[in-house]
Tab-separated table of C-alpha atoms in Angstrom:
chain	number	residue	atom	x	y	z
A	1	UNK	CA	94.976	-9.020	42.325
A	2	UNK	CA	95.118	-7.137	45.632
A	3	UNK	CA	93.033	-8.459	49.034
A	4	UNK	CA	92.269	-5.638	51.526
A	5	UNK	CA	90.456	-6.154	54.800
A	6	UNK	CA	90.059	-3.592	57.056
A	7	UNK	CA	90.065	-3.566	60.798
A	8	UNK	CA	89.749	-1.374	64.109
A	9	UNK	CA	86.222	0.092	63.572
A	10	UNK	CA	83.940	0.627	66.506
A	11	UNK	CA	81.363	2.593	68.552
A	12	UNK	CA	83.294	5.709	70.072
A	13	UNK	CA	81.958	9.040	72.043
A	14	UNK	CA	82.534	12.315	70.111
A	15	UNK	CA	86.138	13.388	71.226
A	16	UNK	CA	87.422	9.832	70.955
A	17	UNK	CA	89.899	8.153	69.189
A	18	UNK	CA	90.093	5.066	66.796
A	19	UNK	CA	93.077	3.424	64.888
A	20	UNK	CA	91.658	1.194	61.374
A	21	UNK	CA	93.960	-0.960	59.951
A	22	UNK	CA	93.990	-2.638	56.439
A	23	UNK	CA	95.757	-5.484	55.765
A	24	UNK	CA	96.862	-6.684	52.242
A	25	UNK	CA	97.230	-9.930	50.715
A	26	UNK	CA	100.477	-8.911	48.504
A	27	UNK	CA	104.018	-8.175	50.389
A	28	UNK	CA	104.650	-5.194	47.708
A	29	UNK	CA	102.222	-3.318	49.243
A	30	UNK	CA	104.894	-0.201	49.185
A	31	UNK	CA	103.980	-0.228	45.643
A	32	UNK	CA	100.683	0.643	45.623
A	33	UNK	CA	99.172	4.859	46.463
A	34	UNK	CA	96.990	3.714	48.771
A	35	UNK	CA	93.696	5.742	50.696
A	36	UNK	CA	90.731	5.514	53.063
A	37	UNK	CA	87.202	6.561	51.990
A	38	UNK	CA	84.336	6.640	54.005
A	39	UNK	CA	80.711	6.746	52.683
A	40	UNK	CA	77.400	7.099	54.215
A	41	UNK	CA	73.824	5.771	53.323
A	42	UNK	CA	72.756	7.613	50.169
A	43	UNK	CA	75.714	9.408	49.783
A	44	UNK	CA	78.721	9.053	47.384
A	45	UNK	CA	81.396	8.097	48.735
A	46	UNK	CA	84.247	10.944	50.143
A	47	UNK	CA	88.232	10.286	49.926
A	48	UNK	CA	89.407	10.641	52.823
A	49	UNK	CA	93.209	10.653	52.854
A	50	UNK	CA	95.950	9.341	50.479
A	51	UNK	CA	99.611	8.388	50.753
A	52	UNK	CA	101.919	7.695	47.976
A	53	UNK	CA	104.760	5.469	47.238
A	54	UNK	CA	107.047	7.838	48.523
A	55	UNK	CA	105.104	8.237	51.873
A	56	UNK	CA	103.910	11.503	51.345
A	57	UNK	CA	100.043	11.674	52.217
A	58	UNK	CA	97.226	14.505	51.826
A	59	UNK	CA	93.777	15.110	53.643
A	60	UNK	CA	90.419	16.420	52.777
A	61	UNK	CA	90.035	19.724	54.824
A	62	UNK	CA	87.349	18.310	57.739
A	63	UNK	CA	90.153	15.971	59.140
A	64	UNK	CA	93.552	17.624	58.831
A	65	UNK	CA	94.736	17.931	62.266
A	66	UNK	CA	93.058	14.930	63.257
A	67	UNK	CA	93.644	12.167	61.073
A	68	UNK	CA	97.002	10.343	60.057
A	69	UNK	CA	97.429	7.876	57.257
A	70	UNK	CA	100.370	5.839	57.503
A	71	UNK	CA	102.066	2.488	56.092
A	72	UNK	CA	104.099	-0.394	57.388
A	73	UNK	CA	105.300	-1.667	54.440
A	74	UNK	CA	106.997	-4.649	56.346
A	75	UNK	CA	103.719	-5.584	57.703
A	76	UNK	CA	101.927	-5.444	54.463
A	77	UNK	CA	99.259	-2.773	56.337
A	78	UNK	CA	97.539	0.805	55.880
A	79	UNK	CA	96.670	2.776	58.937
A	80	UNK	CA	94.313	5.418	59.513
A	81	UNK	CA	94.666	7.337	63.404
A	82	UNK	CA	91.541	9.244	63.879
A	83	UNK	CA	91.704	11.500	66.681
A	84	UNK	CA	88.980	14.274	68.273
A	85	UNK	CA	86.664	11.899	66.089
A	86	UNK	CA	82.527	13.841	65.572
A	87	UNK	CA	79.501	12.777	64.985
A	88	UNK	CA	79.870	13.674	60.834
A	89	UNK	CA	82.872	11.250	60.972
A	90	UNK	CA	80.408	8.291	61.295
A	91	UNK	CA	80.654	6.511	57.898
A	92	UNK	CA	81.797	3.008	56.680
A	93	UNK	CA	85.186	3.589	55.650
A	94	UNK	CA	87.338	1.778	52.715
A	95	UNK	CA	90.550	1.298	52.534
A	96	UNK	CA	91.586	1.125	48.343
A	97	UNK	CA	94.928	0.559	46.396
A	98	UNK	CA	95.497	1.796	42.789
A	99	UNK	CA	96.234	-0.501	40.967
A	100	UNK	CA	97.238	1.111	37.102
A	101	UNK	CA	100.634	1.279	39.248
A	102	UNK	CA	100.735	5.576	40.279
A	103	UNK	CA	103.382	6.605	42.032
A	104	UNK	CA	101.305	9.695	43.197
A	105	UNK	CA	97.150	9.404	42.957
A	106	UNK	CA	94.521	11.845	44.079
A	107	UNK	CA	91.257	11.269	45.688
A	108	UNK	CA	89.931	10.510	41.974
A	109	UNK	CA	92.560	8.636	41.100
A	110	UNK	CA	91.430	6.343	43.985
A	111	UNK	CA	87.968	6.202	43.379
A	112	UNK	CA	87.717	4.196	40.779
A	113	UNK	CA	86.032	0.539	40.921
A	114	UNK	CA	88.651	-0.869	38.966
A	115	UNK	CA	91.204	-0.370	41.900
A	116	UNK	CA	91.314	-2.572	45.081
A	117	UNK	CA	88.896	-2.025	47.979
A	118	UNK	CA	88.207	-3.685	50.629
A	119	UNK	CA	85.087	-4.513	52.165
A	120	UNK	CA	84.848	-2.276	54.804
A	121	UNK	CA	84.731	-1.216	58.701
A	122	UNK	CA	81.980	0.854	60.529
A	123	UNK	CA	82.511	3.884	62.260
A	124	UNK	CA	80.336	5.238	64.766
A	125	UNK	CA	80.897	8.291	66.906
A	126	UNK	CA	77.557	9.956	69.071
């Protein structure tokens, strides 16, 4: 079983910038396709970006450009650099690990409540 706790959220201005860290309880976590998902009261909840065991990563449309996804896989942690950050980016974001063990996993792939999430960090831009 995989621990994730997520860091780094905050109150920013729109145009700002935030960095969210999730740490992991495992040292393999270069194993696991990983993702951030953010979700907002009453909505379902949106995959945000992914990044596979290979490093590769992919973006929902709204934050290409903007956000980065990236792993230190000696540091056991998942990053997420939001830059030019709007009002529609306020959400409680997630950071998740598949766990049936794909090398490669899509934004469904990841949303599944048999994977790992962690309990998430607030985001608020105005």
């Amino acid at each position: 079983h995989v621990q994730l706790v997520e860091s780094g959220g905050g109150s920013v201005q729109d145009g700002g910038s935030l960095t969210l860290s999730c740490v992991a309880s495992v040292d393999t976590i270069g194993r696991y396709c990983m993702g951030w998902f953010r979700q907002i009261p009453d909505k379902e909840r949106e995959a945000v970006a992914s990044i596979a065991m290979d490093g590769s990563t992919s973006y929902i449309d709204s934050v290409k450009g903007r956000f980065t996804i990236s792993r230190d896989n000696a540091k056991n942690a998942l990053y997420l650099q939001m830059n030019s950050l709007k009002p529609e980016d306020t959400a409680m974001y997630y950071c998740v690990a598949e766990a049936a063990g794909l090398s490669y996993c899509s934004g469904k792939d990841l949303d599944l409540s048999d994977n790992y999430w962690g309990p998430g960090t607030q985001v608020t831009v105005s």
